[in-house]
Each structure stands twice: as structure tokens, then as C-alpha cells.
Amino acid sequence: MMRALILLAALFAVPAHAQFNFNLNRAIESVKSLGRAMQDIDEKQEIEIGRDMAARLLGAAPLVNDAKLQRYVNSVGRWLASQTERPDLPWQFGVLDTPGLNAFAVPGGTIFVTRGLLERMRSEAELAAVLAHEISHVLKKHHLKAIQKSAQASLAGDALSAAMKSSNPEVRGKLVSFGTEMYARGLDKSDELEADRQGIIIAARAGYDSYGLPAVLQTLQAMNPQDSGLALMFKTHPAPAERLDALGEKMQPTLDAHSDQPQLAERFRSFRGSK
Ligand SMILES: [Zn+2]
């Protein structure tokens, strides 16, 4: 009960920053820093790279035009992020206006869930589960490491700086695409399963029913796999059955220990609208 009260209080104390101010022009600079072979990317660079990736993703699908909904999703996400070891990243959460079912994280703490996935959810615990999975990708720097690997594999340091000086827009465009192509290809399966496990812990710590993620995975599993809205999700993530099995194997005690925490189905419906 105490947890639930803290959860409620925290949600409505969070300031509403649903604005996304991204600078597309910085994309080239960011990709340049990606390619610096053998050099670690610091947190400031991580955030800048993420902003440019987010701008690319927003270019592909705009945010849902519903300020109340965006504020709500942002509040749930920030409350979850405040429970993690990187609470001070500039966390931002938004709903993309696209019918496909998916969620994305970019380095530095920007996270999107699609309208299509939100429409299939039944409670705030399910929303929290999906956001916590994405938060885990940021915490573990899964995308950042994949971008780094891809840039380094494709271009050695000298070749990269030569490409950067090129005025050929095709060459530059190719560099910028290193980061975004990863969202079509997906991460390693081990990264996805790790994000599932870590996400369960974050959502439970934040006070939610720990069965939110299994519930979302069951929804996906029950859908027709030929559904066009599932294509990208299924291409970039292990099959729902495999993810459920992995959770059952490794996370059963954690799931059971927090299964009586709130789901907040009514509050979720009041913000999303009944569908
Ligand atoms: Zn994932």
C-alpha cells in the first residue's frame, strides 16, 4: 500500500516536459565521434548521439498529438528511471503515431512506444514493463555499443575522417545511417533477454505488478504473426514464447514476490482512452 501511495505521489510531482527539441544538424558530428576507433564515448556524447537518433526516428513517425497522453507516459517513464542507477540522464518518453507494435530506446535516455502497442495494453503495469525494458537497454548501453561496433567495423579511423571531409551527400548520409539501421536490424538476442530481466526488476522496484511484461508478451503471442503491425517487432526481438520461457526460467521468484503490486488499469485507461 505504501508503495502504491509513493507511486501515485511521484507520478504527479514529475514536471511535464513532453517537448522534443532535437538538432538534426548535429547528426554528422555525432557519427564522427562514433567512429573514433578505440575511444570510449562519454556520457555527454552518448546523450548527443541519442538526440540525433531520436530525431531520425521522429522523422519517420511523429508523436501522437495528445499532450495529456504524452505527459502521462513521460511521467510513468521518469518514475521508473528514477529507480535506476542512472537517474540523472535526460530521460524523455513519447508515443509515436504509428499503428505498428513496437518500442525503441536511443542512447542517453529517449524512449518511444508506438500507438499500436499502447492500444494493445490493458494497464499501467504493462506500460511500465515495456518502458522498463527499454530503460534497461539504455542502462546497459546496448544500442551505443552496437552503433560503435558497426561504425568501427565499416570504417577505420582514417577512412572515416576522409569520408567526413567529403562534400558528397551520399557518403555523409551513409555515415548517419549507421545508428538508425540498427533499429531495423535489432540487437543481439542476449541483449533483449537481459533487458527483459532487468526491466522486471525496475518495474517491481517502482511498485508495479511484476507480471506486466509477461502479460504484454502473452498479448503479442496471441496475435496473428502475419499481422503487418508485428513485422518489425518480430524481426528485431526474440519470439514472445522464447522470452516468456526465459523469464520463467530465471525470474520466477522475482515475478512471484511482486505479483500483488498495483496494475493501475483504470488510471491507464483514463489517459489512453478506452479502446
Ligand atoms: Zn528490446
Short mmCIF file of N, CA, C and O in Angstrom, two decimals, residues 69 72-73 76 94-95 100-104 111-134 212-213 215-217 219-220 223 233 263-270 272-275:
data_model
loop_
_atom_site.label_atom_id
_atom_site.label_comp_id
_atom_site.label_asym_id
_atom_site.label_seq_id
_atom_site.Cartn_x
_atom_site.Cartn_y
_atom_site.Cartn_z
N LEU A 69 -1.73 12.58 -22.90
CA LEU A 69 -1.20 11.22 -23.01
C LEU A 69 0.34 11.25 -22.96
O LEU A 69 0.96 10.44 -22.26
N TYR A 72 1.55 11.84 -19.48
CA TYR A 72 1.33 10.65 -18.66
C TYR A 72 2.43 9.61 -18.90
O TYR A 72 3.06 9.11 -17.96
N VAL A 73 2.69 9.29 -20.16
CA VAL A 73 3.70 8.28 -20.49
C VAL A 73 5.08 8.76 -20.02
O VAL A 73 5.87 8.00 -19.47
N VAL A 76 5.26 8.24 -16.18
CA VAL A 76 5.47 6.84 -15.81
C VAL A 76 6.94 6.47 -16.08
O VAL A 76 7.62 5.88 -15.24
N GLY A 94 7.97 9.15 -25.13
CA GLY A 94 6.92 9.65 -26.00
C GLY A 94 6.22 8.52 -26.74
O GLY A 94 6.74 7.41 -26.86
N VAL A 95 5.02 8.85 -27.24
CA VAL A 95 4.23 7.88 -28.01
C VAL A 95 4.29 8.27 -29.48
O VAL A 95 3.91 9.40 -29.84
N GLY A 100 1.97 0.27 -36.05
CA GLY A 100 2.81 -0.89 -35.77
C GLY A 100 3.05 -1.04 -34.28
O GLY A 100 2.99 -0.06 -33.54
N LEU A 101 3.31 -2.28 -33.83
CA LEU A 101 3.53 -2.51 -32.40
C LEU A 101 5.04 -2.56 -32.15
O LEU A 101 5.71 -3.48 -32.60
N ASN A 102 5.55 -1.56 -31.40
CA ASN A 102 6.98 -1.58 -31.11
C ASN A 102 7.32 -0.55 -30.04
O ASN A 102 6.49 0.27 -29.66
N ALA A 103 8.54 -0.64 -29.56
CA ALA A 103 9.09 0.34 -28.64
C ALA A 103 10.57 0.45 -28.95
O ALA A 103 11.19 -0.52 -29.39
N PHE A 104 11.12 1.65 -28.77
CA PHE A 104 12.53 1.89 -29.09
C PHE A 104 13.19 2.66 -27.96
O PHE A 104 12.55 3.49 -27.33
N ILE A 111 13.07 7.43 -25.14
CA ILE A 111 12.36 6.18 -25.36
C ILE A 111 11.00 6.44 -26.00
O ILE A 111 10.28 7.35 -25.59
N PHE A 112 10.69 5.63 -27.00
CA PHE A 112 9.40 5.75 -27.67
C PHE A 112 8.65 4.43 -27.61
O PHE A 112 9.23 3.36 -27.73
N VAL A 113 7.33 4.55 -27.45
CA VAL A 113 6.45 3.40 -27.60
C VAL A 113 5.47 3.79 -28.69
O VAL A 113 5.15 4.97 -28.85
N THR A 114 5.02 2.84 -29.51
CA THR A 114 4.11 3.20 -30.59
C THR A 114 2.65 3.20 -30.12
O THR A 114 2.30 2.50 -29.16
N ARG A 115 1.83 3.96 -30.83
CA ARG A 115 0.39 3.98 -30.55
C ARG A 115 -0.19 2.58 -30.68
O ARG A 115 -1.02 2.16 -29.89
N GLY A 116 0.29 1.81 -31.68
CA GLY A 116 -0.22 0.46 -31.89
C GLY A 116 -0.01 -0.44 -30.68
O GLY A 116 -0.89 -1.22 -30.32
N LEU A 117 1.16 -0.32 -30.06
CA LEU A 117 1.43 -1.16 -28.88
C LEU A 117 0.61 -0.68 -27.69
O LEU A 117 0.03 -1.48 -26.95
N LEU A 118 0.53 0.64 -27.53
CA LEU A 118 -0.24 1.21 -26.41
C LEU A 118 -1.70 0.75 -26.47
O LEU A 118 -2.33 0.47 -25.45
N GLU A 119 -2.24 0.66 -27.68
CA GLU A 119 -3.64 0.26 -27.84
C GLU A 119 -3.90 -1.18 -27.44
O GLU A 119 -5.03 -1.56 -27.15
N ARG A 120 -2.84 -1.99 -27.43
CA ARG A 120 -2.99 -3.39 -27.02
C ARG A 120 -2.77 -3.61 -25.54
O ARG A 120 -2.92 -4.71 -25.03
N MET A 121 -2.34 -2.56 -24.83
CA MET A 121 -2.05 -2.71 -23.39
C MET A 121 -3.32 -2.52 -22.57
O MET A 121 -4.24 -1.82 -22.99
N ARG A 122 -3.32 -3.12 -21.36
CA ARG A 122 -4.51 -3.03 -20.53
C ARG A 122 -4.28 -2.33 -19.19
O ARG A 122 -5.22 -2.13 -18.44
N SER A 123 -3.04 -2.02 -18.86
CA SER A 123 -2.80 -1.40 -17.55
C SER A 123 -1.50 -0.61 -17.57
O SER A 123 -0.66 -0.78 -18.45
N GLU A 124 -1.36 0.23 -16.53
CA GLU A 124 -0.12 0.99 -16.38
C GLU A 124 1.06 0.05 -16.09
O GLU A 124 2.19 0.34 -16.47
N ALA A 125 0.77 -1.07 -15.43
CA ALA A 125 1.84 -2.04 -15.15
C ALA A 125 2.41 -2.59 -16.46
O ALA A 125 3.62 -2.84 -16.56
N GLU A 126 1.56 -2.76 -17.48
CA GLU A 126 2.04 -3.26 -18.78
C GLU A 126 2.86 -2.17 -19.48
O GLU A 126 3.92 -2.45 -20.06
N LEU A 127 2.36 -0.92 -19.42
CA LEU A 127 3.13 0.19 -19.99
C LEU A 127 4.50 0.29 -19.30
O LEU A 127 5.54 0.42 -19.94
N ALA A 128 4.47 0.22 -17.96
CA ALA A 128 5.72 0.33 -17.19
C ALA A 128 6.69 -0.79 -17.57
O ALA A 128 7.90 -0.57 -17.66
N ALA A 129 6.15 -1.97 -17.83
CA ALA A 129 7.00 -3.12 -18.19
C ALA A 129 7.74 -2.86 -19.49
O ALA A 129 8.94 -3.13 -19.62
N VAL A 130 7.01 -2.32 -20.47
CA VAL A 130 7.62 -2.05 -21.78
C VAL A 130 8.66 -0.93 -21.64
O VAL A 130 9.77 -1.03 -22.16
N LEU A 131 8.30 0.14 -20.92
CA LEU A 131 9.25 1.25 -20.75
C LEU A 131 10.48 0.77 -19.96
O LEU A 131 11.61 1.16 -20.28
N ALA A 132 10.28 -0.08 -18.96
CA ALA A 132 11.40 -0.56 -18.15
C ALA A 132 12.34 -1.44 -18.98
O ALA A 132 13.56 -1.43 -18.78
N HIS A 133 11.79 -2.21 -19.91
CA HIS A 133 12.63 -2.99 -20.83
C HIS A 133 13.52 -2.04 -21.65
O HIS A 133 14.73 -2.24 -21.77
N GLU A 134 12.92 -0.97 -22.17
CA GLU A 134 13.68 -0.02 -22.98
C GLU A 134 14.70 0.74 -22.12
O GLU A 134 15.82 1.00 -22.56
N GLY A 212 3.49 -7.46 -15.53
CA GLY A 212 3.20 -6.59 -16.66
C GLY A 212 3.86 -7.07 -17.95
O GLY A 212 3.22 -7.14 -19.00
N LEU A 213 5.15 -7.43 -17.87
CA LEU A 213 5.85 -7.86 -19.09
C LEU A 213 5.31 -9.20 -19.61
O LEU A 213 5.01 -9.31 -20.80
N ALA A 215 2.42 -10.28 -19.34
CA ALA A 215 1.10 -10.01 -19.90
C ALA A 215 1.22 -9.44 -21.32
O ALA A 215 0.49 -9.86 -22.23
N VAL A 216 2.15 -8.50 -21.52
CA VAL A 216 2.34 -7.93 -22.86
C VAL A 216 2.83 -9.01 -23.83
O VAL A 216 2.35 -9.10 -24.97
N LEU A 217 3.74 -9.85 -23.38
CA LEU A 217 4.28 -10.90 -24.25
C LEU A 217 3.19 -11.90 -24.63
O LEU A 217 3.15 -12.39 -25.76
N THR A 219 0.01 -11.13 -24.91
CA THR A 219 -0.81 -10.44 -25.91
C THR A 219 -0.18 -10.58 -27.30
O THR A 219 -0.88 -10.90 -28.28
N LEU A 220 1.13 -10.37 -27.39
CA LEU A 220 1.82 -10.48 -28.69
C LEU A 220 1.74 -11.90 -29.22
O LEU A 220 1.53 -12.13 -30.41
N MET A 223 -1.52 -12.80 -30.88
CA MET A 223 -1.86 -12.14 -32.15
C MET A 223 -1.44 -13.00 -33.34
O MET A 223 -0.56 -13.85 -33.22
N MET A 233 8.62 -5.66 -34.94
CA MET A 233 8.82 -6.18 -33.58
C MET A 233 9.36 -7.61 -33.62
O MET A 233 10.30 -7.96 -32.93
N GLN A 263 -1.68 -2.76 -10.60
CA GLN A 263 -1.64 -2.77 -12.07
C GLN A 263 -2.08 -1.42 -12.64
O GLN A 263 -1.71 -1.05 -13.73
N LEU A 264 -2.92 -0.72 -11.87
CA LEU A 264 -3.42 0.61 -12.28
C LEU A 264 -4.05 0.60 -13.67
O LEU A 264 -3.72 1.41 -14.53
N ALA A 265 -4.99 -0.31 -13.86
CA ALA A 265 -5.67 -0.44 -15.15
C ALA A 265 -6.58 0.76 -15.43
O ALA A 265 -6.62 1.27 -16.55
N GLU A 266 -7.28 1.22 -14.40
CA GLU A 266 -8.23 2.33 -14.63
C GLU A 266 -7.52 3.62 -14.96
O GLU A 266 -7.94 4.36 -15.86
N ARG A 267 -6.44 3.89 -14.21
CA ARG A 267 -5.70 5.12 -14.49
C ARG A 267 -5.16 5.08 -15.92
O ARG A 267 -5.19 6.07 -16.64
N PHE A 268 -4.66 3.92 -16.32
CA PHE A 268 -4.13 3.76 -17.68
C PHE A 268 -5.20 4.08 -18.71
O PHE A 268 -4.99 4.85 -19.65
N ARG A 269 -6.38 3.50 -18.51
CA ARG A 269 -7.47 3.72 -19.48
C ARG A 269 -7.90 5.18 -19.51
O ARG A 269 -8.25 5.71 -20.56
N SER A 270 -7.85 5.85 -18.35
CA SER A 270 -8.31 7.24 -18.32
C SER A 270 -7.39 8.15 -19.12
O SER A 270 -7.82 9.16 -19.65
N ARG A 272 -5.21 6.90 -21.68
CA ARG A 272 -5.11 6.43 -23.07
C ARG A 272 -6.42 6.56 -23.82
O ARG A 272 -6.47 6.70 -25.03
N GLY A 273 -7.52 6.54 -23.06
CA GLY A 273 -8.84 6.48 -23.69
C GLY A 273 -9.23 5.03 -23.86
O GLY A 273 -8.37 4.20 -24.13
N SER A 274 -10.51 4.69 -23.68
CA SER A 274 -10.93 3.28 -23.79
C SER A 274 -11.00 2.86 -25.23
O SER A 274 -11.55 3.58 -26.06
N LYS A 275 -10.38 1.73 -25.49
CA LYS A 275 -10.42 1.23 -26.87
C LYS A 275 -10.80 -0.24 -26.85
O LYS A 275 -10.53 -0.92 -25.90
#
